[in-house]
Amino acid sequence: MSTDMGSREPERRSGPLHGITVVDFGHFIAAPGAGQTLADLGADVIKVETPAGDQARGVGSYGAAIIRGYNRRKRSVALNLREPEQRQAALDLVAAADVVIHNMRPGVMERLGLGADVLRSVNAGVILASVTGFGTSGPSRTRPGLDIAAQAESGLMSVTGEAGRQAQRVGAPIVDHVSAAALVQGILAALFHRERTGEGDEVTVSLLDTAVDLQRVNWGEYGLTGDMPTRRGNGQPGAAPGADHFTTADGSVVVSAYTDDKFATLCRHAGVPELLEDPRFADNPSRVAHRPVLLAALAPYFAARTSEAVVEELSALGIVSGAIRDYAQVLEAEDVRAGGIFARCRDSDGAEYRMPGLPFTTTHRPRDGDGGEVPALGQHTEEVLAEVRARAGALPG
């Protein structure tokens, strides 16, 4: 582990990764998202930005939301990496780091004088972790890659949306977010390997690979049946009722009750036991084949009740269901509030807001409701560079 680089905010003084230093050269979501998780786990994450800042800083409210969502608890250092003296400052940071993160296209770090060989020359044990759009070896390795391109080219958009309608992106940048999580997994494995062997490592994740992996069940079914996955709306292609949408008195719900026993329970509770004698619904394949008729027969039960009443009744019967909520309703949902996923966060100017934190807890790191602060561009430049100079002055020779 690297030497602690000086004074820290109280939130950096604890956590399983206390004492780990991360240099984050990332932009937008995937790489900064990995740095965010490491910071939440106690690492000292130094975000190295250009004088213009993370590219997300210039993309209006969406970019501001990215900065808020993926850069809490970090220290921001603004450096012009094309200037030799400032590039050297970046190398000095890497020399004391445990992990370096970036999501530059292949070749960009090398052109900046910060390629893997250079970084290893100043720190042989460092873990180099990167995210690319399309990998490092294929014909698209130098293409710019964002979440939407990975959704498109992985097949994910081809199965998202209603039958016969235009392909749809998923309503949140899930490929970027899950790629960040995958990068963290790789980094933690590399840190464990280094703890055992003393060896550095290199971790790579591509948005395309992540998007393909997100569809693992679809790939399994495609391999088993040979049937091309297509857009079919809300229902699961091979199960009915499975993830099906029903309109309620005040909104809508989704329901899955496709095993024979749960289907029988649903029919009896919904007041349509005669469906159990109908050969069109005799088993799951039959129900899938006659899904529209089945849903129409069940619809009156749902239309007569509120979404919350449906969820309460069906949950008591062991049937999976969920009320479809908007964001305001999610914030007020009792389960969400009880879980404490939303933390109190703040900008460098003191403005406060709520943002989801880590989606897990541990015995030794329960949620305390404090999500930390998002740094302003270059807010910690002098502080961090002073630490670098002090450390250099303390070295022998």
CSV table of C-alpha atoms in Angstrom, one decimal:
chain,number,residue,atom,x,y,z
A,1,MET,CA,0.0,0.0,0.0
A,2,SER,CA,1.1,3.5,-0.6
A,3,THR,CA,2.0,6.0,2.0
A,4,ASP,CA,-0.9,8.2,3.2
A,5,MET,CA,-0.7,11.5,1.4
A,6,GLY,CA,-1.4,13.9,4.3
A,7,SER,CA,-4.6,15.4,5.8
A,8,ARG,CA,-7.9,14.0,4.8
A,9,GLU,CA,-11.5,14.9,5.4
A,10,PRO,CA,-13.0,12.8,8.2
A,11,GLU,CA,-14.9,10.7,5.6
A,12,ARG,CA,-11.6,9.4,4.2
A,13,ARG,CA,-10.3,8.2,7.6
A,14,SER,CA,-12.1,4.9,7.6
A,15,GLY,CA,-13.3,2.2,5.4
A,16,PRO,CA,-11.7,-1.1,4.1
A,17,LEU,CA,-9.7,0.8,1.5
A,18,HIS,CA,-8.2,3.4,3.9
A,19,GLY,CA,-4.6,3.9,2.9
A,20,ILE,CA,-5.2,3.2,-0.8
A,21,THR,CA,-4.5,6.0,-3.1
A,22,VAL,CA,-6.2,6.2,-6.5
A,23,VAL,CA,-5.4,8.6,-9.3
A,24,ASP,CA,-8.5,9.0,-11.5
A,25,PHE,CA,-8.0,10.5,-15.0
A,26,GLY,CA,-11.6,9.6,-16.0
A,27,HIS,CA,-14.3,11.6,-17.8
A,28,PHE,CA,-18.1,11.1,-17.7
A,29,ILE,CA,-19.3,8.0,-15.9
A,30,ALA,CA,-17.5,4.6,-16.4
A,31,ALA,CA,-14.0,5.4,-15.0
A,32,PRO,CA,-15.1,8.2,-12.5
A,33,GLY,CA,-17.9,5.8,-11.3
A,34,ALA,CA,-15.2,3.2,-10.3
A,35,GLY,CA,-13.3,6.0,-8.5
A,36,GLN,CA,-16.5,7.0,-6.8
A,37,THR,CA,-17.0,3.5,-5.3
A,38,LEU,CA,-13.4,3.2,-4.2
A,39,ALA,CA,-13.8,6.6,-2.5
A,40,ASP,CA,-16.9,5.5,-0.8
A,41,LEU,CA,-14.9,2.5,0.5
A,42,GLY,CA,-12.3,4.8,2.0
A,43,ALA,CA,-9.7,5.3,-0.7
A,44,ASP,CA,-8.1,8.7,-1.3
A,45,VAL,CA,-9.2,9.3,-4.9
A,46,ILE,CA,-7.4,12.2,-6.6
A,47,LYS,CA,-9.3,13.3,-9.7
A,48,VAL,CA,-6.9,14.7,-12.3
A,49,GLU,CA,-8.7,17.0,-14.6
A,50,THR,CA,-7.6,19.2,-17.5
A,51,PRO,CA,-7.8,23.0,-16.9
A,52,ALA,CA,-11.2,22.8,-18.7
A,53,GLY,CA,-12.3,20.0,-16.4
A,54,ASP,CA,-13.9,16.6,-16.8
A,55,GLN,CA,-15.7,16.7,-20.2
A,56,ALA,CA,-19.0,16.2,-18.3
A,57,ARG,CA,-18.6,19.7,-16.7
A,58,GLY,CA,-19.5,21.3,-20.0
A,59,VAL,CA,-22.7,19.3,-20.8
A,60,GLY,CA,-25.4,21.3,-19.1
A,61,SER,CA,-27.6,19.7,-16.4
A,62,TYR,CA,-26.9,16.2,-17.6
A,63,GLY,CA,-23.2,16.7,-17.2
A,64,ALA,CA,-23.7,18.4,-13.8
A,65,ALA,CA,-25.7,15.4,-12.7
A,66,ILE,CA,-22.8,13.1,-13.8
A,67,ILE,CA,-20.3,15.2,-11.8
A,68,ARG,CA,-22.6,15.0,-8.7
A,69,GLY,CA,-23.3,11.3,-9.1
A,70,TYR,CA,-19.8,10.0,-9.7
A,71,ASN,CA,-17.3,12.4,-8.1
A,72,ARG,CA,-18.1,12.7,-4.4
A,73,ARG,CA,-15.4,12.4,-1.8
A,74,LYS,CA,-12.7,13.0,-4.4
A,75,ARG,CA,-10.0,15.7,-4.5
A,76,SER,CA,-9.8,17.5,-7.8
A,77,VAL,CA,-6.4,18.5,-9.2
A,78,ALA,CA,-6.3,20.5,-12.5
A,79,LEU,CA,-3.3,19.8,-14.7
A,80,ASN,CA,-2.4,20.5,-18.3
A,81,LEU,CA,-0.9,17.1,-19.1
A,82,ARG,CA,0.6,18.5,-22.4
A,83,GLU,CA,2.9,20.8,-20.3
A,84,PRO,CA,6.1,18.9,-19.2
A,85,GLU,CA,6.1,20.2,-15.7
A,86,GLN,CA,2.5,19.4,-15.0
A,87,ARG,CA,2.8,16.0,-16.7
A,88,GLN,CA,5.6,15.4,-14.3
A,89,ALA,CA,3.4,16.3,-11.4
A,90,ALA,CA,0.9,13.7,-12.6
A,91,LEU,CA,3.7,11.1,-12.7
A,92,ASP,CA,4.7,12.1,-9.2
A,93,LEU,CA,1.1,11.4,-8.1
A,94,VAL,CA,1.2,8.0,-9.9
A,95,ALA,CA,4.5,7.2,-8.1
A,96,ALA,CA,2.7,7.1,-4.8
A,97,ALA,CA,-0.5,5.6,-6.0
A,98,ASP,CA,-1.9,2.1,-5.7
A,99,VAL,CA,-4.4,2.4,-8.6
A,100,VAL,CA,-4.6,4.5,-11.8
A,101,ILE,CA,-8.0,4.8,-13.6
A,102,HIS,CA,-8.8,6.2,-17.0
A,103,ASN,CA,-11.2,5.8,-19.8
A,104,MET,CA,-9.2,7.4,-22.6
A,105,ARG,CA,-9.3,5.7,-26.0
A,106,PRO,CA,-6.4,3.4,-26.7
A,107,GLY,CA,-3.3,5.4,-27.6
A,108,VAL,CA,-4.3,8.7,-25.9
A,109,MET,CA,-2.5,8.1,-22.6
A,110,GLU,CA,0.6,7.2,-24.6
A,111,ARG,CA,0.4,10.4,-26.6
A,112,LEU,CA,0.2,12.3,-23.3
A,113,GLY,CA,3.4,10.6,-22.1
A,114,LEU,CA,1.4,8.5,-19.6
A,115,GLY,CA,1.4,5.1,-21.2
A,116,ALA,CA,1.5,1.9,-19.2
A,117,ASP,CA,5.3,1.5,-19.6
A,118,VAL,CA,5.9,5.0,-18.4
A,119,LEU,CA,3.6,4.6,-15.4
A,120,ARG,CA,5.2,1.3,-14.5
A,121,SER,CA,8.6,2.9,-14.7
A,122,VAL,CA,7.7,5.2,-11.8
A,123,ASN,CA,5.6,2.6,-9.9
A,124,ALA,CA,6.1,-1.0,-10.7
A,125,GLY,CA,3.4,-2.2,-8.4
A,126,VAL,CA,0.7,0.1,-9.6
A,127,ILE,CA,-2.6,-1.3,-10.8
A,128,LEU,CA,-3.6,0.2,-14.1
A,129,ALA,CA,-7.4,0.1,-14.7
A,130,SER,CA,-9.1,1.3,-17.8
A,131,VAL,CA,-12.5,1.4,-19.6
A,132,THR,CA,-12.8,1.5,-23.4
A,133,GLY,CA,-15.8,1.6,-25.7
A,134,PHE,CA,-15.0,-1.5,-27.8
A,135,GLY,CA,-11.9,-3.1,-26.3
A,136,THR,CA,-8.2,-2.8,-27.1
A,137,SER,CA,-7.7,-5.3,-29.9
A,138,GLY,CA,-10.6,-5.2,-32.4
A,139,PRO,CA,-11.1,-2.9,-35.4
A,140,SER,CA,-13.2,-0.5,-33.3
A,141,ARG,CA,-10.6,0.0,-30.6
A,142,THR,CA,-10.0,3.6,-31.5
A,143,ARG,CA,-13.6,4.6,-32.0
A,144,PRO,CA,-15.2,6.9,-29.4
A,145,GLY,CA,-17.6,4.8,-27.4
A,146,LEU,CA,-20.4,5.9,-25.1
A,147,ASP,CA,-23.1,4.0,-23.3
A,148,ILE,CA,-25.6,4.4,-26.2
A,149,ALA,CA,-23.2,2.9,-28.8
A,150,ALA,CA,-22.6,-0.1,-26.6
A,151,GLN,CA,-26.4,-0.6,-26.0
A,152,ALA,CA,-26.9,-0.5,-29.8
A,153,GLU,CA,-24.1,-2.8,-30.9
A,154,SER,CA,-24.4,-5.4,-28.1
A,155,GLY,CA,-28.0,-6.3,-29.1
A,156,LEU,CA,-29.5,-4.6,-26.0
A,157,MET,CA,-31.5,-2.1,-27.9
A,158,SER,CA,-32.8,-4.8,-30.3
A,159,VAL,CA,-34.7,-6.4,-27.4
A,160,THR,CA,-35.8,-3.2,-25.6
A,161,GLY,CA,-39.2,-1.7,-26.5
A,162,GLU,CA,-42.5,-2.9,-27.9
A,163,ALA,CA,-43.0,-5.3,-30.7
A,164,GLY,CA,-43.1,-3.7,-34.1
A,165,ARG,CA,-41.9,-0.4,-32.8
A,166,GLN,CA,-38.5,1.4,-32.9
A,167,ALA,CA,-35.7,0.0,-30.8
A,168,GLN,CA,-35.3,1.8,-27.5
A,169,ARG,CA,-32.4,2.6,-25.3
A,170,VAL,CA,-32.7,1.6,-21.6
A,171,GLY,CA,-33.9,4.7,-19.7
A,172,ALA,CA,-30.6,5.2,-17.7
A,173,PRO,CA,-26.9,4.8,-18.7
A,174,ILE,CA,-26.7,1.3,-17.3
A,175,VAL,CA,-23.8,0.2,-19.4
A,176,ASP,CA,-21.6,3.0,-18.1
A,177,HIS,CA,-22.7,2.3,-14.6
A,178,VAL,CA,-22.3,-1.4,-14.7
A,179,SER,CA,-18.9,-1.0,-16.4
A,180,ALA,CA,-17.8,1.1,-13.5
A,181,ALA,CA,-18.9,-1.7,-11.1
A,182,ALA,CA,-17.0,-4.3,-13.3
A,183,LEU,CA,-13.9,-2.1,-13.1
A,184,VAL,CA,-14.1,-2.0,-9.3
A,185,GLN,CA,-14.4,-5.8,-9.2
A,186,GLY,CA,-11.3,-6.1,-11.3
A,187,ILE,CA,-9.4,-3.5,-9.2
A,188,LEU,CA,-10.3,-5.3,-5.9
A,189,ALA,CA,-9.2,-8.6,-7.4
A,190,ALA,CA,-5.9,-7.0,-8.5
A,191,LEU,CA,-5.3,-5.4,-5.1
A,192,PHE,CA,-5.9,-8.8,-3.5
A,193,HIS,CA,-3.4,-10.4,-6.0
A,194,ARG,CA,-0.9,-7.7,-5.2
A,195,GLU,CA,-1.3,-8.2,-1.5
A,196,ARG,CA,-0.4,-11.9,-2.0
A,197,THR,CA,2.4,-11.5,-4.6
A,198,GLY,CA,3.5,-7.9,-4.6
A,199,GLU,CA,2.9,-7.7,-8.3
A,200,GLY,CA,1.1,-4.9,-10.1
A,201,ASP,CA,-1.7,-5.7,-12.6
A,202,GLU,CA,-3.7,-4.3,-15.4
A,203,VAL,CA,-7.5,-4.4,-15.5
A,204,THR,CA,-9.5,-3.6,-18.7
A,205,VAL,CA,-13.2,-3.4,-19.2
A,206,SER,CA,-15.1,-2.5,-22.4
A,207,LEU,CA,-18.6,-1.0,-22.6
A,208,LEU,CA,-19.4,-3.5,-25.3
A,209,ASP,CA,-18.4,-6.5,-23.3
A,210,THR,CA,-20.4,-5.2,-20.3
A,211,ALA,CA,-23.5,-4.7,-22.4
A,212,VAL,CA,-23.2,-8.2,-23.9
A,213,ASP,CA,-22.8,-9.7,-20.4
A,214,LEU,CA,-25.9,-7.8,-19.1
A,215,GLN,CA,-27.9,-10.0,-21.4
A,216,ARG,CA,-26.6,-13.3,-20.2
A,217,VAL,CA,-30.0,-14.9,-19.8
A,218,ASN,CA,-31.0,-13.8,-23.3
A,219,TRP,CA,-27.8,-15.4,-24.7
A,220,GLY,CA,-28.5,-18.6,-22.9
A,221,GLU,CA,-32.0,-18.8,-24.3
A,222,TYR,CA,-30.8,-18.0,-27.8
A,223,GLY,CA,-28.3,-20.8,-27.5
A,224,LEU,CA,-30.9,-23.2,-26.3
A,225,THR,CA,-33.7,-22.5,-28.8
A,226,GLY,CA,-32.0,-20.8,-31.7
A,227,ASP,CA,-34.9,-18.2,-31.7
A,228,MET,CA,-33.7,-14.7,-32.3
A,229,PRO,CA,-34.5,-12.4,-29.3
A,230,THR,CA,-36.7,-9.6,-30.3
A,231,ARG,CA,-38.6,-6.6,-28.8
A,232,ARG,CA,-41.8,-7.9,-27.1
A,233,GLY,CA,-42.6,-5.1,-24.6
A,234,ASN,CA,-42.9,-5.8,-20.9
A,235,GLY,CA,-43.6,-9.5,-20.8
A,236,GLN,CA,-40.8,-12.0,-20.5
A,237,PRO,CA,-40.6,-13.9,-23.9
A,238,GLY,CA,-40.7,-17.4,-22.3
A,239,ALA,CA,-43.0,-16.9,-19.3
A,240,ALA,CA,-46.6,-15.7,-18.8
A,241,PRO,CA,-47.6,-13.9,-16.8
A,242,GLY,CA,-44.1,-12.8,-16.4
A,243,ALA,CA,-43.0,-9.2,-16.0
A,244,ASP,CA,-46.4,-8.3,-17.5
A,245,HIS,CA,-48.0,-4.9,-17.1
A,246,PHE,CA,-51.5,-4.3,-15.7
A,247,THR,CA,-53.3,-1.0,-15.3
A,248,THR,CA,-54.6,-0.3,-11.8
A,249,ALA,CA,-57.1,2.2,-10.4
A,250,ASP,CA,-54.4,4.7,-9.8
A,251,GLY,CA,-51.4,3.6,-12.0
A,252,SER,CA,-50.0,0.3,-13.0
A,253,VAL,CA,-48.1,-2.7,-11.8
A,254,VAL,CA,-45.9,-5.5,-13.1
A,255,VAL,CA,-46.6,-9.1,-12.1
A,256,SER,CA,-44.8,-12.4,-12.5
A,257,ALA,CA,-46.8,-15.6,-11.7
A,258,TYR,CA,-45.7,-18.0,-14.4
A,259,THR,CA,-45.1,-21.2,-12.4
A,260,ASP,CA,-48.2,-23.4,-12.3
A,261,ASP,CA,-48.8,-23.1,-8.6
A,262,LYS,CA,-48.4,-19.2,-8.6
A,263,PHE,CA,-50.6,-19.0,-11.7
A,264,ALA,CA,-53.3,-21.0,-10.0
A,265,THR,CA,-53.1,-18.8,-6.9
A,266,LEU,CA,-53.4,-15.7,-9.0
A,267,CYS,CA,-56.4,-16.9,-10.9
A,268,ARG,CA,-58.3,-18.0,-7.7
A,269,HIS,CA,-57.5,-14.7,-6.0
A,270,ALA,CA,-58.4,-12.6,-9.0
A,271,GLY,CA,-61.8,-14.3,-9.2
A,272,VAL,CA,-61.2,-16.2,-12.5
A,273,PRO,CA,-60.6,-19.8,-11.5
A,274,GLU,CA,-62.2,-20.9,-14.7
A,275,LEU,CA,-58.9,-20.0,-16.5
A,276,LEU,CA,-57.4,-23.1,-14.8
A,277,GLU,CA,-59.7,-25.3,-16.9
A,278,ASP,CA,-59.0,-23.5,-20.1
A,279,PRO,CA,-56.6,-25.5,-22.3
A,280,ARG,CA,-55.1,-22.3,-23.7
A,281,PHE,CA,-53.6,-21.7,-20.3
A,282,ALA,CA,-52.8,-25.3,-19.3
A,283,ASP,CA,-49.0,-24.8,-19.0
A,284,ASN,CA,-46.5,-22.0,-19.3
A,285,PRO,CA,-45.8,-22.5,-23.1
A,286,SER,CA,-49.6,-22.3,-23.7
A,287,ARG,CA,-49.9,-19.2,-21.6
A,288,VAL,CA,-47.1,-17.6,-23.5
A,289,ALA,CA,-48.8,-18.5,-26.8
A,290,HIS,CA,-52.1,-16.9,-25.7
A,291,ARG,CA,-50.6,-14.0,-23.6
A,292,PRO,CA,-53.0,-11.2,-24.9
A,293,VAL,CA,-56.1,-13.2,-24.1
A,294,LEU,CA,-54.7,-14.2,-20.7
A,295,LEU,CA,-53.9,-10.6,-19.7
A,296,ALA,CA,-57.3,-9.4,-20.8
A,297,ALA,CA,-59.0,-12.0,-18.6
A,298,LEU,CA,-56.9,-11.0,-15.5
A,299,ALA,CA,-57.2,-7.2,-16.2
A,300,PRO,CA,-60.5,-6.5,-14.3
A,301,TYR,CA,-58.9,-7.6,-11.0
A,302,PHE,CA,-56.2,-5.0,-11.3
A,303,ALA,CA,-58.4,-2.2,-12.6
A,304,ALA,CA,-60.5,-2.4,-9.5
A,305,ARG,CA,-57.6,-1.9,-7.0
A,306,THR,CA,-54.9,0.7,-6.4
A,307,SER,CA,-51.3,-0.3,-7.2
A,308,GLU,CA,-50.3,-0.5,-3.5
A,309,ALA,CA,-53.4,-2.7,-2.8
A,310,VAL,CA,-52.4,-5.1,-5.5
A,311,VAL,CA,-48.8,-5.3,-4.3
A,312,GLU,CA,-50.0,-5.9,-0.7
A,313,GLU,CA,-52.5,-8.6,-1.7
A,314,LEU,CA,-50.2,-10.5,-4.1
A,315,SER,CA,-47.2,-10.3,-1.9
A,316,ALA,CA,-49.2,-11.9,0.9
A,317,LEU,CA,-49.8,-14.8,-1.5
A,318,GLY,CA,-46.1,-15.1,-2.5
A,319,ILE,CA,-46.6,-13.6,-5.9
A,320,VAL,CA,-44.0,-11.2,-7.2
A,321,SER,CA,-45.4,-7.8,-8.1
A,322,GLY,CA,-44.3,-4.2,-8.1
A,323,ALA,CA,-45.9,-0.8,-8.4
A,324,ILE,CA,-44.5,1.2,-11.3
A,325,ARG,CA,-43.3,4.4,-9.6
A,326,ASP,CA,-42.0,7.7,-10.8
A,327,TYR,CA,-39.0,9.3,-9.2
A,328,ALA,CA,-40.9,11.4,-6.7
A,329,GLN,CA,-42.7,8.3,-5.5
A,330,VAL,CA,-39.5,6.4,-5.3
A,331,LEU,CA,-38.0,9.0,-3.0
A,332,GLU,CA,-41.0,8.7,-0.7
A,333,ALA,CA,-41.4,4.9,-0.8
A,334,GLU,CA,-41.1,3.3,2.6
A,335,ASP,CA,-38.8,0.6,1.6
A,336,VAL,CA,-36.4,3.0,-0.1
A,337,ARG,CA,-36.4,5.3,2.9
A,338,ALA,CA,-35.9,2.4,5.3
A,339,GLY,CA,-32.9,1.1,3.3
A,340,GLY,CA,-31.2,4.5,3.3
A,341,ILE,CA,-29.8,4.3,-0.2
A,342,PHE,CA,-30.1,8.0,-0.7
A,343,ALA,CA,-27.4,10.0,1.0
A,344,ARG,CA,-27.1,13.7,1.8
A,345,CYS,CA,-24.5,15.1,-0.5
A,346,ARG,CA,-23.2,18.6,-1.2
A,347,ASP,CA,-21.4,20.7,-3.8
A,348,SER,CA,-18.3,22.6,-3.0
A,349,ASP,CA,-20.4,25.7,-2.5
A,350,GLY,CA,-22.5,24.0,0.2
A,351,ALA,CA,-25.6,23.3,-2.0
A,352,GLU,CA,-27.1,20.1,-0.7
A,353,TYR,CA,-29.0,17.3,-2.6
A,354,ARG,CA,-29.7,13.6,-2.3
A,355,MET,CA,-27.9,11.0,-4.4
A,356,PRO,CA,-27.8,7.2,-4.2
A,357,GLY,CA,-24.8,5.8,-2.4
A,358,LEU,CA,-23.3,2.3,-2.4
A,359,PRO,CA,-25.9,-0.3,-3.1
A,360,PHE,CA,-24.6,-2.6,-0.3
A,361,THR,CA,-23.7,-2.4,3.3
A,362,THR,CA,-21.2,-4.3,5.5
A,363,THR,CA,-21.2,-4.9,9.2
A,364,HIS,CA,-18.2,-2.6,9.7
A,365,ARG,CA,-19.4,0.1,7.3
A,366,PRO,CA,-23.1,0.8,7.8
A,367,ARG,CA,-24.8,3.7,6.0
A,368,ASP,CA,-24.6,6.9,7.9
A,369,GLY,CA,-26.5,9.1,5.5
A,370,ASP,CA,-23.5,11.3,4.6
A,371,GLY,CA,-22.6,11.1,0.9
A,372,GLY,CA,-19.7,13.6,1.0
A,373,GLU,CA,-18.8,16.6,-1.1
A,374,VAL,CA,-18.2,17.0,-4.9
A,375,PRO,CA,-15.1,19.0,-5.5
A,376,ALA,CA,-15.0,22.1,-7.7
A,377,LEU,CA,-12.6,21.9,-10.6
A,378,GLY,CA,-9.0,22.1,-9.3
A,379,GLN,CA,-10.2,22.7,-5.7
A,380,HIS,CA,-7.4,20.6,-4.2
A,381,THR,CA,-4.6,21.3,-6.7
A,382,GLU,CA,-2.3,23.3,-4.4
A,383,GLU,CA,-3.1,21.0,-1.4
A,384,VAL,CA,-2.2,17.8,-3.3
A,385,LEU,CA,0.8,19.2,-5.1
A,386,ALA,CA,2.1,20.4,-1.7
A,387,GLU,CA,1.9,16.9,-0.4
A,388,VAL,CA,3.8,15.6,-3.5
A,389,ARG,CA,6.6,18.2,-2.9
A,390,ALA,CA,6.7,17.3,0.8
A,391,ARG,CA,6.9,13.7,0.1
A,392,ALA,CA,9.7,14.2,-2.5
A,393,GLY,CA,11.6,16.3,0.0
A,394,ALA,CA,11.3,13.6,2.6
A,395,LEU,CA,12.9,10.9,0.3
A,396,PRO,CA,16.6,10.1,0.8
A,397,GLY,CA,19.1,11.2,-1.6
